[in-house]
PDB file of C-alpha atoms in Angstrom:
ATOM      1  CA  MET A   1     -29.221  -3.441  -9.859  1.00 95.00           C
ATOM      2  CA  ARG A   2     -29.454   0.335 -10.683  1.00 97.00           C
ATOM      3  CA  ILE A   3     -32.568   2.617  -9.590  1.00 97.00           C
ATOM      4  CA  LEU A   4     -32.730   5.978 -11.003  1.00 97.00           C
ATOM      5  CA  THR A   5     -35.331   8.382  -9.257  1.00 95.00           C
ATOM      6  CA  CYS A   6     -36.629  11.215 -11.131  1.00 91.00           C
ATOM      7  CA  ASN A   7     -39.227  14.268  -9.993  1.00 87.00           C
ATOM      8  CA  ILE A   8     -39.937  15.002 -13.733  1.00 86.00           C
ATOM      9  CA  ARG A   9     -42.344  17.858 -12.923  1.00 83.00           C
ATOM     10  CA  TYR A  10     -45.674  18.544 -13.243  1.00 75.00           C
ATOM     11  CA  PHE A  11     -46.960  18.624 -16.908  1.00 78.00           C
ATOM     12  CA  GLY A  12     -49.245  21.454 -16.896  1.00 77.00           C
ATOM     13  CA  ALA A  13     -46.756  23.871 -15.137  1.00 77.00           C
ATOM     14  CA  ARG A  14     -46.107  27.082 -16.669  1.00 82.00           C
ATOM     15  CA  ASP A  15     -42.833  26.952 -17.531  1.00 84.00           C
ATOM     16  CA  GLY A  16     -42.244  28.661 -20.669  1.00 89.00           C
ATOM     17  CA  GLU A  17     -38.829  27.348 -22.225  1.00 89.00           C
ATOM     18  CA  ASN A  18     -38.549  25.009 -19.750  1.00 87.00           C
ATOM     19  CA  SER A  19     -42.002  23.102 -20.139  1.00 90.00           C
ATOM     20  CA  TRP A  20     -42.582  19.246 -20.924  1.00 91.00           C
ATOM     21  CA  ASN A  21     -42.582  19.709 -24.656  1.00 90.00           C
ATOM     22  CA  TYR A  22     -38.674  21.323 -24.483  1.00 91.00           C
ATOM     23  CA  ARG A  23     -37.161  19.268 -22.236  1.00 91.00           C
ATOM     24  CA  ARG A  24     -38.986  15.471 -22.466  1.00 93.00           C
ATOM     25  CA  ASP A  25     -36.077  14.328 -25.381  1.00 96.00           C
ATOM     26  CA  LEU A  26     -33.639  15.683 -22.676  1.00 94.00           C
ATOM     27  CA  CYS A  27     -34.936  13.491 -19.733  1.00 94.00           C
ATOM     28  CA  ALA A  28     -35.180  10.253 -21.662  1.00 96.00           C
ATOM     29  CA  GLU A  29     -32.153  10.835 -22.922  1.00 97.00           C
ATOM     30  CA  VAL A  30     -30.575  11.513 -19.327  1.00 96.00           C
ATOM     31  CA  ILE A  31     -32.661   8.332 -18.582  1.00 96.00           C
ATOM     32  CA  ARG A  32     -31.566   6.241 -21.395  1.00 97.00           C
ATOM     33  CA  SER A  33     -27.703   7.193 -20.430  1.00 97.00           C
ATOM     34  CA  ARG A  34     -27.796   6.183 -16.885  1.00 97.00           C
ATOM     35  CA  ALA A  35     -29.352   2.554 -18.147  1.00 97.00           C
ATOM     36  CA  PRO A  36     -31.543   2.011 -14.986  1.00 98.00           C
ATOM     37  CA  ASP A  37     -33.246  -1.350 -14.357  1.00 98.00           C
ATOM     38  CA  VAL A  38     -35.664   0.487 -12.154  1.00 98.00           C
ATOM     39  CA  ILE A  39     -36.871   4.076 -12.697  1.00 97.00           C
ATOM     40  CA  CYS A  40     -39.222   6.046 -10.073  1.00 95.00           C
ATOM     41  CA  PHE A  41     -41.076   8.970 -11.505  1.00 93.00           C
ATOM     42  CA  GLN A  42     -42.926  11.372  -9.236  1.00 86.00           C
ATOM     43  CA  GLU A  43     -45.266  13.780 -10.468  1.00 80.00           C
ATOM     44  CA  MET A  44     -46.121  12.104 -13.813  1.00 87.00           C
ATOM     45  CA  CYS A  45     -48.899  12.836 -15.756  1.00 87.00           C
ATOM     46  CA  THR A  46     -50.498  11.359 -18.592  1.00 86.00           C
ATOM     47  CA  GLN A  47     -48.726  13.029 -21.530  1.00 90.00           C
ATOM     48  CA  GLN A  48     -45.642  12.371 -19.542  1.00 93.00           C
ATOM     49  CA  PHE A  49     -46.019   8.746 -19.013  1.00 92.00           C
ATOM     50  CA  MET A  50     -47.073   8.116 -22.821  1.00 93.00           C
ATOM     51  CA  ASP A  51     -44.141  10.190 -23.975  1.00 95.00           C
ATOM     52  CA  LEU A  52     -41.505   8.174 -21.760  1.00 96.00           C
ATOM     53  CA  SER A  53     -43.330   4.859 -22.197  1.00 95.00           C
ATOM     54  CA  ALA A  54     -42.777   5.478 -25.924  1.00 97.00           C
ATOM     55  CA  ALA A  55     -39.194   6.508 -25.605  1.00 97.00           C
ATOM     56  CA  LEU A  56     -38.011   3.565 -23.120  1.00 97.00           C
ATOM     57  CA  PRO A  57     -38.781   0.597 -25.043  1.00 96.00           C
ATOM     58  CA  GLY A  58     -38.079  -2.500 -23.024  1.00 96.00           C
ATOM     59  CA  TYR A  59     -39.437  -1.090 -19.784  1.00 98.00           C
ATOM     60  CA  GLN A  60     -43.072  -2.027 -18.199  1.00 96.00           C
ATOM     61  CA  ALA A  61     -44.643   0.142 -16.073  1.00 94.00           C
ATOM     62  CA  TYR A  62     -46.900   0.377 -13.046  1.00 91.00           C
ATOM     63  CA  GLY A  63     -48.452   3.531 -11.677  1.00 85.00           C
ATOM     64  CA  MET A  64     -50.671   4.817  -8.934  1.00 80.00           C
ATOM     65  CA  THR A  65     -52.837   8.061  -9.114  1.00 77.00           C
ATOM     66  CA  ASP A  66     -53.560  10.355  -6.536  1.00 72.00           C
ATOM     67  CA  SER A  67     -57.291  11.194  -7.045  1.00 70.00           C
ATOM     68  CA  PRO A  68     -60.240   9.531  -6.965  1.00 66.00           C
ATOM     69  CA  VAL A  69     -60.848   9.639 -10.730  1.00 63.00           C
ATOM     70  CA  GLY A  70     -57.206   8.307 -11.509  1.00 63.00           C
ATOM     71  CA  ARG A  71     -56.327   9.957 -14.637  1.00 63.00           C
ATOM     72  CA  HIS A  72     -52.844  10.475 -13.896  1.00 67.00           C
ATOM     73  CA  PRO A  73     -50.334   7.669 -12.632  1.00 65.00           C
ATOM     74  CA  LYS A  74     -48.687  10.722 -10.510  1.00 77.00           C
ATOM     75  CA  ASN A  75     -45.913   7.865  -9.031  1.00 83.00           C
ATOM     76  CA  CYS A  76     -45.096   4.979 -11.214  1.00 90.00           C
ATOM     77  CA  ILE A  77     -42.666   2.776 -11.440  1.00 95.00           C
ATOM     78  CA  PHE A  78     -40.830   1.559 -14.883  1.00 97.00           C
ATOM     79  CA  TYR A  79     -38.986  -1.683 -14.768  1.00 98.00           C
ATOM     80  CA  LEU A  80     -37.026  -3.716 -17.263  1.00 98.00           C
ATOM     81  CA  THR A  81     -39.092  -6.469 -18.620  1.00 97.00           C
ATOM     82  CA  GLN A  82     -35.699  -8.573 -19.050  1.00 96.00           C
ATOM     83  CA  MET A  83     -34.881  -8.387 -15.657  1.00 97.00           C
ATOM     84  CA  PHE A  84     -38.458  -8.193 -13.573  1.00 96.00           C
ATOM     85  CA  ASP A  85     -41.814  -9.565 -13.967  1.00 94.00           C
ATOM     86  CA  LEU A  86     -44.619  -8.066 -12.156  1.00 93.00           C
ATOM     87  CA  ILE A  87     -46.041 -10.417  -9.810  1.00 95.00           C
ATOM     88  CA  THR A  88     -48.666  -8.238  -7.751  1.00 93.00           C
ATOM     89  CA  ALA A  89     -49.086  -4.580  -7.503  1.00 89.00           C
ATOM     90  CA  GLY A  90     -50.771  -2.120  -5.292  1.00 85.00           C
ATOM     91  CA  GLY A  91     -50.388   0.977  -3.058  1.00 83.00           C
ATOM     92  CA  TYR A  92     -51.316   3.095  -0.199  1.00 82.00           C
ATOM     93  CA  TRP A  93     -51.257   6.315   1.279  1.00 80.00           C
ATOM     94  CA  LEU A  94     -49.820   7.620   4.174  1.00 86.00           C
ATOM     95  CA  SER A  95     -52.904   8.830   5.839  1.00 88.00           C
ATOM     96  CA  ALA A  96     -55.733   7.876   8.104  1.00 94.00           C
ATOM     97  CA  THR A  97     -57.398   6.302   5.276  1.00 90.00           C
ATOM     98  CA  PRO A  98     -54.627   4.681   3.712  1.00 89.00           C
ATOM     99  CA  HIS A  99     -56.647   3.061   0.987  1.00 84.00           C
ATOM    100  CA  VAL A 100     -58.356   6.443  -0.317  1.00 82.00           C
ATOM    101  CA  PRO A 101     -56.510   7.609  -3.094  1.00 76.00           C
ATOM    102  CA  GLY A 102     -55.257  11.041  -2.671  1.00 73.00           C
ATOM    103  CA  SER A 103     -55.686  10.964   1.150  1.00 75.00           C
TER     104      SER A 103
END
């Protein structure tokens, strides 16, 4: 089993020529070249989720949000559907209130 972890950097960062729009294709290309069975993403925002979902056919995803309003899947796992079936999903935060998003 091949597992890849990627911190793809915050979507809204003011990175100039290194912003997501300029690096998304390279990011997807590098991921595909490694042929992972499971991909663990950090700092993923909605646009990045949509872009990589489209660029990585054959993968299904599960993501957790870090805010109560739940707009961005900040931590997300993509997995090959030909190898894995999602049976159940969930998460928690390492805090005094582990089931409160963003705590």
